[in-house]
Coordinates of C-alpha atoms and ligand atoms in Angstrom, one line a residue:
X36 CA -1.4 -17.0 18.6
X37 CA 1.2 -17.2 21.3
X38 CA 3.8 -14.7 21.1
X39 CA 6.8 -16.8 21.1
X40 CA 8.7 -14.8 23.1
X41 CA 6.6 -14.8 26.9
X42 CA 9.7 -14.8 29.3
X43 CA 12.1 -12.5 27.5
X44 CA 8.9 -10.3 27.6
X45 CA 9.1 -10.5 31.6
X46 CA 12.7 -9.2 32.0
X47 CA 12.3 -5.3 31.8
X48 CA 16.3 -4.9 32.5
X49 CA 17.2 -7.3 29.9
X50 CA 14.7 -5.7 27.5
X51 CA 15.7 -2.4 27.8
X52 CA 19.7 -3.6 27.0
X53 CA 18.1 -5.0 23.8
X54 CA 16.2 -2.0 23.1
X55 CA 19.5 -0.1 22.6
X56 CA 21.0 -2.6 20.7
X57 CA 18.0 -3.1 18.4
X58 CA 17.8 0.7 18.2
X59 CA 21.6 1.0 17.0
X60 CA 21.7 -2.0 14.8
X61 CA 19.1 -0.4 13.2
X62 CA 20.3 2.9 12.9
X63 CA 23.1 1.4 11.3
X64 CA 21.4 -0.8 9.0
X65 CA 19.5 2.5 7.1
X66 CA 16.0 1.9 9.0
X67 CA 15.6 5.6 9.2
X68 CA 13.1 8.3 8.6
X69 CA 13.7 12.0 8.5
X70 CA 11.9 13.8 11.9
X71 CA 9.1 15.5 12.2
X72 CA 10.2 18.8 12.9
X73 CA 12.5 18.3 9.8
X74 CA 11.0 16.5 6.6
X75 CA 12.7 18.6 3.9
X76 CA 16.1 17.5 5.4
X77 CA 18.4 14.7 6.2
X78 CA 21.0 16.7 8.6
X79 CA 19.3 15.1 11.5
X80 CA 17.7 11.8 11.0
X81 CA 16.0 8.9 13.3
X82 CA 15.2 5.2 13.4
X83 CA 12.0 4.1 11.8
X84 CA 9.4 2.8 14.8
X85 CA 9.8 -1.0 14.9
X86 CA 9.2 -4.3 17.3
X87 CA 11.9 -5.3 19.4
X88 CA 10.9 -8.9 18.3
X89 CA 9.7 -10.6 15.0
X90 CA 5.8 -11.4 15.4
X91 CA 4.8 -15.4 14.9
X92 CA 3.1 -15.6 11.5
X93 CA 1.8 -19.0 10.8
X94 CA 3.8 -20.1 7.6
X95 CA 0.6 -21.3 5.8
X96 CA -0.6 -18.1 5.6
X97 CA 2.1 -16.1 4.3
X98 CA 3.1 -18.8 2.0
X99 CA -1.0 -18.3 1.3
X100 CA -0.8 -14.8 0.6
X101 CA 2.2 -15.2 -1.5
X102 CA 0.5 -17.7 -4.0
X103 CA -2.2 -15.0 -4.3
X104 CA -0.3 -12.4 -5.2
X105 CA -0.1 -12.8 -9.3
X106 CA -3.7 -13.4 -9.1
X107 CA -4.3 -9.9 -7.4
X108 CA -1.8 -8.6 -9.8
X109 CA -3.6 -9.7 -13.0
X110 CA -6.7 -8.6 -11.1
X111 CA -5.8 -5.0 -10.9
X112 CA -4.5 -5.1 -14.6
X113 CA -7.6 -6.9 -15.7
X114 CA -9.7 -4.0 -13.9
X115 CA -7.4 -1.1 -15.1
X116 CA -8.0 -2.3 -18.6
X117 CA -12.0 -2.3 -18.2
X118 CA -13.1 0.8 -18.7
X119 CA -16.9 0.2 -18.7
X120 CA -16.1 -2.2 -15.6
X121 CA -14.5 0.8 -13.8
X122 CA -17.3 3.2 -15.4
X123 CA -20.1 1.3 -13.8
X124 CA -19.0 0.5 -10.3
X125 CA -17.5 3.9 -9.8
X126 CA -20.5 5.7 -11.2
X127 CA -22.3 6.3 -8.0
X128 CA -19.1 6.7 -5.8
X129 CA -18.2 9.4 -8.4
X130 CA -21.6 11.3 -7.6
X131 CA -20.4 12.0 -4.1
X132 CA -17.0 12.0 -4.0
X133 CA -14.8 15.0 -5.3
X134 CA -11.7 13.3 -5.0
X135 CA -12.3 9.6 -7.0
X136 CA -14.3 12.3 -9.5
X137 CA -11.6 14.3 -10.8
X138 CA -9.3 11.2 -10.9
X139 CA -11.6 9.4 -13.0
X140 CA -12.5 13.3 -15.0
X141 CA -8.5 12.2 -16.2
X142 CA -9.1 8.9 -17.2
X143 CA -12.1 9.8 -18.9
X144 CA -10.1 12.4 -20.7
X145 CA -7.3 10.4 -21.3
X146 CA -9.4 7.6 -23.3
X147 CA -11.0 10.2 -25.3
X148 CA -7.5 11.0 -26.7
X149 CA -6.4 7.5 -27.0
X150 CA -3.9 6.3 -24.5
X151 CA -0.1 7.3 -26.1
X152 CA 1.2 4.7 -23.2
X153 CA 1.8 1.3 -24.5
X154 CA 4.0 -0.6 -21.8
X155 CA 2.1 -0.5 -18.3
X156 CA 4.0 -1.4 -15.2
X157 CA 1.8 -1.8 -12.0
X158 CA 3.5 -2.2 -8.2
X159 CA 1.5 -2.8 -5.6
X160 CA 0.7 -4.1 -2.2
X161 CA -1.9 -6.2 -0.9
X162 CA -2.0 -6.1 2.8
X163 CA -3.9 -8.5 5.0
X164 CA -4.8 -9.5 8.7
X165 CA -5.3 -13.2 10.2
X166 CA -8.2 -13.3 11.2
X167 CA -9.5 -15.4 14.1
X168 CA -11.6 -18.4 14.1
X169 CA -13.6 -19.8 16.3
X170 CA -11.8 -23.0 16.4
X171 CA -8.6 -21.2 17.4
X172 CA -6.7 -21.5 13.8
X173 CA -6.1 -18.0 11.5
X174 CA -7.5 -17.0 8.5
X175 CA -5.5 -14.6 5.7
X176 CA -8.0 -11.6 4.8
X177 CA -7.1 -9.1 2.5
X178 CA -7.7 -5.3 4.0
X179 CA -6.6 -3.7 1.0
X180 CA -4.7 -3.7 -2.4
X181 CA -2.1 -0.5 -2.6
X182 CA -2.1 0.3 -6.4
X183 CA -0.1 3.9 -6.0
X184 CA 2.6 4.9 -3.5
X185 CA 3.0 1.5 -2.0
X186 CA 5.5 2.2 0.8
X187 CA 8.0 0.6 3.1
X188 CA 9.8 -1.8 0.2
X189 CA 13.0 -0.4 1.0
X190 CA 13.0 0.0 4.9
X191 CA 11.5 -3.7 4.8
X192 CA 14.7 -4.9 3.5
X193 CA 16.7 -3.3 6.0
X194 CA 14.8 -4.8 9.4
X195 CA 15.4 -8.5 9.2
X196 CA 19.4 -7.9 10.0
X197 CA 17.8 -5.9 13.1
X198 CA 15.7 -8.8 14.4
X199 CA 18.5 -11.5 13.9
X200 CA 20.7 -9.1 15.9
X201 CA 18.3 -9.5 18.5
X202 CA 17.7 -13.1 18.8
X203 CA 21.7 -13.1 18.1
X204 CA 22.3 -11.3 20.8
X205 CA 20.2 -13.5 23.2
X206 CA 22.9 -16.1 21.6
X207 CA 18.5 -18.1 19.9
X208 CA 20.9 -18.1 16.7
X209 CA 18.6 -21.1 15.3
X210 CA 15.6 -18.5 15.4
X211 CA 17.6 -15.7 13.9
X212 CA 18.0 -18.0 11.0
X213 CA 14.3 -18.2 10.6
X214 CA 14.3 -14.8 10.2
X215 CA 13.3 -14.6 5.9
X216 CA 15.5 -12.4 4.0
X217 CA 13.1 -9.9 2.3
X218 CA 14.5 -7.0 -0.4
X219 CA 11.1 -6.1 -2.0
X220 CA 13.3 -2.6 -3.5
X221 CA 15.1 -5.1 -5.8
X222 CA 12.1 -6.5 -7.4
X223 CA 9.9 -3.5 -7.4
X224 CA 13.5 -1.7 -9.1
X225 CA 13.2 -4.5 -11.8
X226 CA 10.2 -4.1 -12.4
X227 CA 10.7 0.0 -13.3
X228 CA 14.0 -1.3 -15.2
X229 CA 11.7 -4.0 -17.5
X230 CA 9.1 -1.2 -18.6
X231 CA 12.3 1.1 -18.8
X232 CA 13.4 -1.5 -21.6
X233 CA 10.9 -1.5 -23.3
X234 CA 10.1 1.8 -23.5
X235 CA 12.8 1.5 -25.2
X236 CA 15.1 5.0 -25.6
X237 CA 19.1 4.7 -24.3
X238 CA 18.9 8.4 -22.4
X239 CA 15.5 8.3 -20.9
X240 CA 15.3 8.8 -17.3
X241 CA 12.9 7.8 -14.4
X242 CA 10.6 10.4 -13.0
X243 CA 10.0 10.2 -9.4
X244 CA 7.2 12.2 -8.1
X245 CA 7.5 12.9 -4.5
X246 CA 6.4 16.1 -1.9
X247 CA 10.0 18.0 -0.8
X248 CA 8.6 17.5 2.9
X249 CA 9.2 14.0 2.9
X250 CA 9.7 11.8 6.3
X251 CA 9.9 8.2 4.1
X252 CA 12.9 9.7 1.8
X253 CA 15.2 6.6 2.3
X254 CA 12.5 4.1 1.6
X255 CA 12.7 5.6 -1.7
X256 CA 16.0 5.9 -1.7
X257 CA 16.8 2.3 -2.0
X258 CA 14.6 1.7 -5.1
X259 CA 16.1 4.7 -6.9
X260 CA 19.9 3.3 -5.7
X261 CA 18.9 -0.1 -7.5
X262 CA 17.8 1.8 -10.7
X263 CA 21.2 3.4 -10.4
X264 CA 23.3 0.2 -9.7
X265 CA 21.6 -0.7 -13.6
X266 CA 22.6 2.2 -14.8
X267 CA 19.4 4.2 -15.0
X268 CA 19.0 7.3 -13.9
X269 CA 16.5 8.6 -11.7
X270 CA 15.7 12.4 -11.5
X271 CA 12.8 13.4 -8.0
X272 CA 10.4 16.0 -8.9
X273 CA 7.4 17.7 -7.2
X274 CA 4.2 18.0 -8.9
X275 CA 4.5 22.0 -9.1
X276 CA 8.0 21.6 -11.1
X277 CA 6.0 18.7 -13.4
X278 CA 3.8 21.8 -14.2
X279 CA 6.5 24.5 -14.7
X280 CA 9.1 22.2 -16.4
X281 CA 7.5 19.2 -18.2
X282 CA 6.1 19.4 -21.7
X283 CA 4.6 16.9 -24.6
X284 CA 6.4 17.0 -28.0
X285 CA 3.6 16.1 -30.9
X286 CA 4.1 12.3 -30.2
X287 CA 3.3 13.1 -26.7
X288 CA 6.6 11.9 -25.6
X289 CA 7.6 13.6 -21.6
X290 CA 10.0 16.0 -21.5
X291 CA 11.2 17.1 -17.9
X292 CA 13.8 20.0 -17.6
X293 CA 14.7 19.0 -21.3
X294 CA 15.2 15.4 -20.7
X295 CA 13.0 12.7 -21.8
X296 CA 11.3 10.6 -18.9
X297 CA 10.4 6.4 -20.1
X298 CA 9.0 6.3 -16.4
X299 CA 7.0 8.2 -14.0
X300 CA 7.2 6.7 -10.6
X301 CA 4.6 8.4 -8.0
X302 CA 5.1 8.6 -4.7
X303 CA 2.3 11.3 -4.3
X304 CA -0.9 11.8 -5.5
X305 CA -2.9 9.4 -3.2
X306 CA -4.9 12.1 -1.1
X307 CA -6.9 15.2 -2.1
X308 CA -4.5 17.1 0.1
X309 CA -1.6 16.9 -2.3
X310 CA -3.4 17.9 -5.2
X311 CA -3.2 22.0 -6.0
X312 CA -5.7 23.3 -9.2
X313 CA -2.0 23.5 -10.9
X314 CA -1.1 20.0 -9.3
X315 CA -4.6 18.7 -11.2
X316 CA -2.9 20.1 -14.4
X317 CA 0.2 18.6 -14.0
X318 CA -1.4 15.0 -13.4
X319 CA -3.2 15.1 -16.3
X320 CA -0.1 16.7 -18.6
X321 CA 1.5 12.9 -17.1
X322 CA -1.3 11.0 -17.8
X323 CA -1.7 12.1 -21.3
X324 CA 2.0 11.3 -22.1
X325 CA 3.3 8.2 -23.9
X326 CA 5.6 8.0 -20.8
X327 CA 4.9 4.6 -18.3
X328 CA 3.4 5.7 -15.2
X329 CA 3.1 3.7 -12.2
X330 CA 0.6 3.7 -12.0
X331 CA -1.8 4.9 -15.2
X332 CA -5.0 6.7 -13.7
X333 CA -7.3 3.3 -14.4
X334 CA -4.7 1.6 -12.4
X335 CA -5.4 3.8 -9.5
X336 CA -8.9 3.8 -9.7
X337 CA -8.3 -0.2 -9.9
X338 CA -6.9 0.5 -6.4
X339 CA -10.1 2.4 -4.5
X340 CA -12.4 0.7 -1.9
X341 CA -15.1 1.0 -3.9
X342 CA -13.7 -1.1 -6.4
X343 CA -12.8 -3.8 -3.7
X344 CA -16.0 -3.9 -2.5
X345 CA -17.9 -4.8 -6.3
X346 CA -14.9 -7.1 -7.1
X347 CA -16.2 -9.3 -4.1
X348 CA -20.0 -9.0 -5.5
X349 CA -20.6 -13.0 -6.5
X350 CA -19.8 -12.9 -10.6
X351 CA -17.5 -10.1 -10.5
X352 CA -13.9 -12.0 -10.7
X353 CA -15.8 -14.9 -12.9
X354 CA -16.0 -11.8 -15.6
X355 CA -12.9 -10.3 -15.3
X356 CA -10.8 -13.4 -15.1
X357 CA -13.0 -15.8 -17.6
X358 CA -11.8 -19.7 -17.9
X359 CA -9.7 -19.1 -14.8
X360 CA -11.9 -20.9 -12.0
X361 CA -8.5 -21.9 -9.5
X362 CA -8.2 -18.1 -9.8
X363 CA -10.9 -16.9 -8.7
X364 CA -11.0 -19.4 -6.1
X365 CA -7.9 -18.3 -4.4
X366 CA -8.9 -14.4 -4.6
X367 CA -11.8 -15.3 -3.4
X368 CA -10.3 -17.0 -0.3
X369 CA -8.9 -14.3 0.8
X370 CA -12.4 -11.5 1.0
X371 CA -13.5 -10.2 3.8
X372 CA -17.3 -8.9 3.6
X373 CA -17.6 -6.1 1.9
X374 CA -20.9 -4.0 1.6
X375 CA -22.2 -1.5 -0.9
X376 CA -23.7 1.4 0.7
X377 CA -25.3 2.8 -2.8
X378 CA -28.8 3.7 -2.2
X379 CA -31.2 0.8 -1.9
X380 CA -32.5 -2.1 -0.6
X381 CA -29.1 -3.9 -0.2
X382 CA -27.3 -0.7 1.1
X383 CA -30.1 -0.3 3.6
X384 CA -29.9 -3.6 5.2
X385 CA -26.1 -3.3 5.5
X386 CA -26.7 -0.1 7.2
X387 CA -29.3 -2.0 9.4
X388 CA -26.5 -4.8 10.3
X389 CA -23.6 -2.5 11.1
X390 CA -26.0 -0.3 13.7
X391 CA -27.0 -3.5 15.2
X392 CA -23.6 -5.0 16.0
X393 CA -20.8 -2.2 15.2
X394 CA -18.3 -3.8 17.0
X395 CA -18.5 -6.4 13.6
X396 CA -17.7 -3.8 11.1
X397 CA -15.5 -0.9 9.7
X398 CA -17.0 2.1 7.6
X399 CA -14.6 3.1 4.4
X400 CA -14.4 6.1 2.6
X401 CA -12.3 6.7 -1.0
X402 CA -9.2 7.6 1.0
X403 CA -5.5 6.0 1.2
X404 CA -2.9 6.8 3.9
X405 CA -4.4 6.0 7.3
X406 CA -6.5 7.2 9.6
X407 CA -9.7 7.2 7.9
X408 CA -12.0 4.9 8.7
X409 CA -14.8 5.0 11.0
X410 CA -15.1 2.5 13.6
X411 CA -17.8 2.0 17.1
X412 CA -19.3 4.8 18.2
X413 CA -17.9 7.2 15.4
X414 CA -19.1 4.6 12.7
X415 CA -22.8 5.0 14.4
X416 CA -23.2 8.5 14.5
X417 CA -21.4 8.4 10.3
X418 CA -24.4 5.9 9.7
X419 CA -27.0 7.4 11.5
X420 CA -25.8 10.8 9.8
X421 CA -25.4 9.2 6.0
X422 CA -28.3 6.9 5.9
X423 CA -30.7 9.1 4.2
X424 CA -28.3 11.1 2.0
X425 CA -26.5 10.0 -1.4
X426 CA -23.6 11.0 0.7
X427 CA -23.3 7.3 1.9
X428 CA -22.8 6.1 -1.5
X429 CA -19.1 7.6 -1.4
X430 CA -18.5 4.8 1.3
X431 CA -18.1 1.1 1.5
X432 CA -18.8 -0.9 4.7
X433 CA -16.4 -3.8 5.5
X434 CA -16.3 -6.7 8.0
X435 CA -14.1 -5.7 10.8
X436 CA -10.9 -8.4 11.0
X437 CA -9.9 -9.9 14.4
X438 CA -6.9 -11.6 14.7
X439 CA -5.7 -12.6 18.1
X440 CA -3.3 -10.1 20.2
X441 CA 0.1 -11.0 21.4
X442 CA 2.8 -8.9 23.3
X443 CA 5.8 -6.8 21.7
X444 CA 7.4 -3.8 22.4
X445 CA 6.9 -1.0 19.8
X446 CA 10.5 1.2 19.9
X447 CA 9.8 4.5 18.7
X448 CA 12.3 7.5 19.3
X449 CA 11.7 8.8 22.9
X450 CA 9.4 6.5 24.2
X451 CA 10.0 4.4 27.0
X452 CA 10.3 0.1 26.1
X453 CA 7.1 -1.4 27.5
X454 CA 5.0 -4.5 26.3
X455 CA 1.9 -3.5 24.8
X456 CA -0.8 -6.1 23.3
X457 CA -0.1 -5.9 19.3
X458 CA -2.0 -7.2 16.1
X459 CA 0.3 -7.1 12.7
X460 CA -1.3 -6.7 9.2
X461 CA 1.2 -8.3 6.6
X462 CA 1.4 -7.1 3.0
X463 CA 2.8 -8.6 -0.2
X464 CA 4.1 -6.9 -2.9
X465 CA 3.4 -7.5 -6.5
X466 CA 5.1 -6.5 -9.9
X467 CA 3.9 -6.8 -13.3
X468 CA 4.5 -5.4 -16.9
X469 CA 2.1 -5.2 -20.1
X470 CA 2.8 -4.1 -23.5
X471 CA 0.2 -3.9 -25.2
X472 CA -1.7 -6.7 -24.6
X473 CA 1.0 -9.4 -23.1
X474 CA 1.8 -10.0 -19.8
X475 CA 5.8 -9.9 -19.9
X476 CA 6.3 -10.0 -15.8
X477 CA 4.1 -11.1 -13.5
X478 CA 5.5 -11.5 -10.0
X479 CA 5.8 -10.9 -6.1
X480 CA 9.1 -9.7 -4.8
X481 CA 9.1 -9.6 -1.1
X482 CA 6.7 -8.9 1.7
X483 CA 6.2 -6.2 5.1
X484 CA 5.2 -7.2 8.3
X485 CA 3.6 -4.0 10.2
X486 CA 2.3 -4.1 13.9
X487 CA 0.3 -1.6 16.1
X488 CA -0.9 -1.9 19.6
X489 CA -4.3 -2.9 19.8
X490 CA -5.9 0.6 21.0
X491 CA -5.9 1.9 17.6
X492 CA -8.1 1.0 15.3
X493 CA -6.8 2.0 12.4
X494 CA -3.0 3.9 11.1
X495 CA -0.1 2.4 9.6
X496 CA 3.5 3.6 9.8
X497 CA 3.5 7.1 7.7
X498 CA 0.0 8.0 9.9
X499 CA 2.8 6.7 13.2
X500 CA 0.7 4.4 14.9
X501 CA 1.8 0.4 13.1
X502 CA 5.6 0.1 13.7
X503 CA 7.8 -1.9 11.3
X504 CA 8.5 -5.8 12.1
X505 CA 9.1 -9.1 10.3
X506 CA 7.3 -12.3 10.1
X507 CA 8.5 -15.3 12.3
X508 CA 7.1 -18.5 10.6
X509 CA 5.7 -21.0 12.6
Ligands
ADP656 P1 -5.7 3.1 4.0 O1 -5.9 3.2 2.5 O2 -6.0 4.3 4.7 O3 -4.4 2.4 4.4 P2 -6.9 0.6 5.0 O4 -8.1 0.0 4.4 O5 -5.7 0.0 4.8 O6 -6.9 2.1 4.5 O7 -7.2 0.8 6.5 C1 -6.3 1.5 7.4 C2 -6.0 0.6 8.6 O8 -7.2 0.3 9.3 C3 -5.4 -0.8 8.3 O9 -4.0 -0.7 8.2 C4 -5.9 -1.6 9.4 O10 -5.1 -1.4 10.5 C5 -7.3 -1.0 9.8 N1 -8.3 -1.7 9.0 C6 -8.8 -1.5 7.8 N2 -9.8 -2.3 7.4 C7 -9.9 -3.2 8.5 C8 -10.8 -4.3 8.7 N3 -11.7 -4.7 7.8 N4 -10.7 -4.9 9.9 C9 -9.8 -4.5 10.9 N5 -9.0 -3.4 10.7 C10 -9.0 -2.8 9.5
MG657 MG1 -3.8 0.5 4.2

C-alpha cells in the first residue's frame, strides 16, 4: 500500500510547521490524555499520540469489516449465552490460568443463583490488520474482539477534525473531505441509554467503574457527557468504593451510595492487576445484581483468546449460529489461524510449526491491554519452555498478520517529527441490547484507526506504542 502522501513526507521544514498545527488543532479539539507523572489529575494535560496524516485504507475492507460487525456482535451474545459452550472450551484454559479461573468461579456462581439481570447490553470492538497477499491486494483479519473496556470511542471522534486541518492547511481540501466523520461515543451512549430504558426505573443512574489513576479520562468523558445530554446521570466509582458502598436489596436490585444503579459500565477489570481479594468481592456483589452490566461475566469470557481460537475450530460458528450459513461465511472471512495449544496431538504439531518458522506466528496468553504476546526469539524460548507442561494450555497460538508498511510521522509529546515505517490495525465497534431473549439493537456505531511503527510487535495506545489516526479510503 502506497502511503499517499510520499512528497509531503520529504519536506522536513514543511512537516514540522504541520506538526504544530496538527498538535494544537488537536489540543483544541479534546484529543487529550492526562500525563504520566499525573493520572489522578486534569490540572496539566497533553495531546493523545497521533499521525500527522490519515493512513490509506482500502475502502473494501473497511466497508468489509463494517458488514461484519452485527455478525460478531450476535456472535459474542450467542457465546455469552452458552454456558456449556463457554464450560467446555474454557475448561482446560481454566486449569492453568488463575486469572480466566476466578472470572469464570463468578459466572459459575452467578448461574447457580440464577441470573437477576434480564436486559444485557454488550459494546465491543473487533480490531483487525490487512494482511498482505501475495498478489499484492489486502486481506481484513480480525486480531481480536474487545468485549470489556473497549477504549478510544470518544478520542476517535475527536481526530478526524485534526487530519482535515491538515490536508486543509496544505489547501488538498478535496482529501480533507474524504476524511469519514466517525463519533462511536454517540452510539456506544445509545446503546447504555436503550438498556437504561428498559431497565426501566425514572431515578436510576449509570455506574461507571474506573481506576482514580486514570490517563484515558476524557475518552470516557465523552460517553458519560452523551448520557448526560439525555438526561441520565452517570456517577464514576472505583472497585474499592463498589465494595464499601454498594449493596443488594432482597430483589438484588444495586444500590451505590444509596442510589439505585440500571447500568454498570466497566472501564476496569480487564487485567489480574486491577483486581484486590476485596476487588474479587466487589465484582461478584455486581455480577450477582439485577443491574445491566457491560459487560455480564459470560460476556467477558465471550471476549478471551481462548475463546477466539475454538470459535475458528471448523463447526464451531455452524452451532452457535444454526440456519445462518451467509453468517458464518462472513465471520469466517475474516480468521486468521488460530491454534489450540491443549495437550495433544494437535497442540503438539502446532508447537512443531511455530519452532520451525517463528517469524509466521504469534504466542497468546488470556491477557487484554498490550504488551503480552510473545513473538521470535521470546516465542521460542516460551515454546521450548511450555511444551511439556499443562502450562501451555493457558495459551493460544495465532498466525502472525503482515500488512504492508507505509510512512507517517507518529506525534507524541516531546518527541521530535520524523517518518518512521508504520502498520495500522483498524477496529469497529459494535452495540447490541437483549432482553430476555430478543435482540432489540444490533448495530456498529463508528470505527478507530490505530498505527505503530513497525519495530514493535505488539502495544496499542494505553501500552504508548500505536498512536491514534483515521482511515483514508482509497
Ligand atoms: P490485547 O488484548 O493485549 O490487545 P491483542 O491480541 O490485540 O491483545 O494483541 C496486541 C497487539 O499485538 C495488537 O494490537 C497487534 O498490534 C499485535 N498483534 C496481535 N495479534 C497479532 C497477529 N496475529 N499478527 C500481528 N500482530 C498481532
Ligand atoms: Mg488488542
Amino acid at each position: 500500500m502506497a502511503t499517499g502522501w510520499e512528497s509531503l513526507l520529504r519536506d522536513e521544514q514543511q512537516l514540522e510547521e504541520l506538526a504544530r498545527q496538527a498538535v494544537d488543532r488537536a489540543l483544541a479539539e479534546g484529543v487529550l490524555l492526562r500525563t504520566s507523572q499525573e493520572p489522578s489529575s486534569s490540572d496539566v494535560v497533553s495531546y493523545a499520540p497521533f499521525t500527522l496524516f490519515p493512513s490509506l485504507v482500502p475502502s473494501a475492507l473497511l466497508e468489509q469489516a463494517y458488514a461484519v460487525q452485527m455478525d460478531f456482535n450476535m456472535l459474542v451474545d450467542a457465546v455469552s449465552q452458552d454456558a456449556a459452550f463457554l464450560e467446555q472450551t474454557l475448561s482446560s484454559t481454566i486449569k492453568r490460568d488463575n486469572f480466566t479461573a476466578r472470572l469464570f468461579d463468578i459466572h459459575k456462581q452467578v448461574l447457580k443463583e440464577g441470573i437477576a439481570q434480564t436486559v444485557f447490553l454488550g459494546l465491543n470492538r473487533s480490531d483487525y490488520m490487512f494482511q498482505r497477499n501475495a498478489d499484492g491486494s489486502a486481506a481484513l483479519k480480525q486480531i481480536e474482539i474487545n468485549t470489556i473496556s473497549a477504549s478510544f470511542g470518544g478520542l476517535a471522534s475527536r481526530t478526524p477534525a485534526v487530519h482535515r486541518h491538515v490536508l486543509n492547511v496544505l489547501s488538498k481540501t478535496q482529501e480533507a473531505a474524504k476524511i469519514l466523520s466517525n463519533n462511536p461515543s454517540k452510539g456506544l451512549a445509545l446503546g447504555i441509554t436503550k438498556a437504561w430504558e428498559l431497565y426501566g426505573s425514572a431515578n436510576a443512574l449509570v455506574l461507571l467503574i474506573a481506576q482514580e489513576k486514570e490517563r484515558n479520562i476524557f475518552d470516557q468523558r465523552a460517553i458519560e457527557n452523551e448520557l448526560l445530554a439525555r438526561n441520565i446521570h452517570v456517577i464514576r466509582r472505583r472497585f474499592e468504593d463498589v465494595s464499601e458502598k454498594a449493596s443488594l436489596d432482597q430483589d438484588r436490585r444495586l444500590f451505590m451510595d444509596g442510589q439505585e444503579v440500571a447500568v454498570v459500565y466497566f472501564r476496569d477489570g480487564y487485567m489480574p492487576s486491577q483486581y484486590s481479594p476485596q476487588n474479587w468481592e466487589a465484582r461478584l456483589l455486581l455480577e450477582r445484581s439485577r443491574a445491566v452490566k457491560c459487560p455480564d461475566i459470560a460476556t467477558q469470557l465471550a471476549g478471551t483468546k481462548k475463546v477466539q481460537q475454538e470459535l475458528s475450530r471448523m463447526g464451531v460458528l455452524e452451532m452457535l449460529l444454526p440456519g445462518q450459513p451467509e453468517t458464518v461465511a462472513r465471520l469466517h472471512a475474516t480468521f486468521a489461524g488460530l491454534y489450540s495449544l491443549d495437550m495433544g496431538e494437535e497442540g503438539d504439531q502446532a508447537i512443531a510449526e511455530a519452532l520451525a518458522a517463528p517469524s509466521q506466528f504469534v504466542l497468546k496468553p488470556q491477557r487484554e491491554g498490550g504488551g503480552n504476546n510473545l513473538y521470535g526469539e521470546e516465542m521460542v524460548q516460551a515454546l521450548e519452555r511450555l511444551k511439556d507442561s499443562e502450562e501451555r494450555a493457558s495459551y493460544i497460538l495465532m498466525e502472525k498478520i503482515e500488512p504492508e508498511p507505509f510512512g507517517n510521522c507518529l506525534l507524541r509529546p516531546g518527541s521530535p517529527v520524523r517518518v518512521v515505517q508504520c502498520i495500522s490495525e483498524l477496529g469497529i465497534f459494535g452495540v447490541y441490547v437483549r432482553q430476555g431473549k430478543t435482540l432489540v439493537m444490533n448495530k456498529h456505531v463508528g470505527h478507530l484507526l490505530r498505527t505503530k511503527a513497525i519495530e514493535h510487535a505488539d502495544g496499542g495506545v494505553a501500552a504508548g506504542v500505536a498512536v491514534l489516526d483515521n482511515p483514508y479510503p482509497v
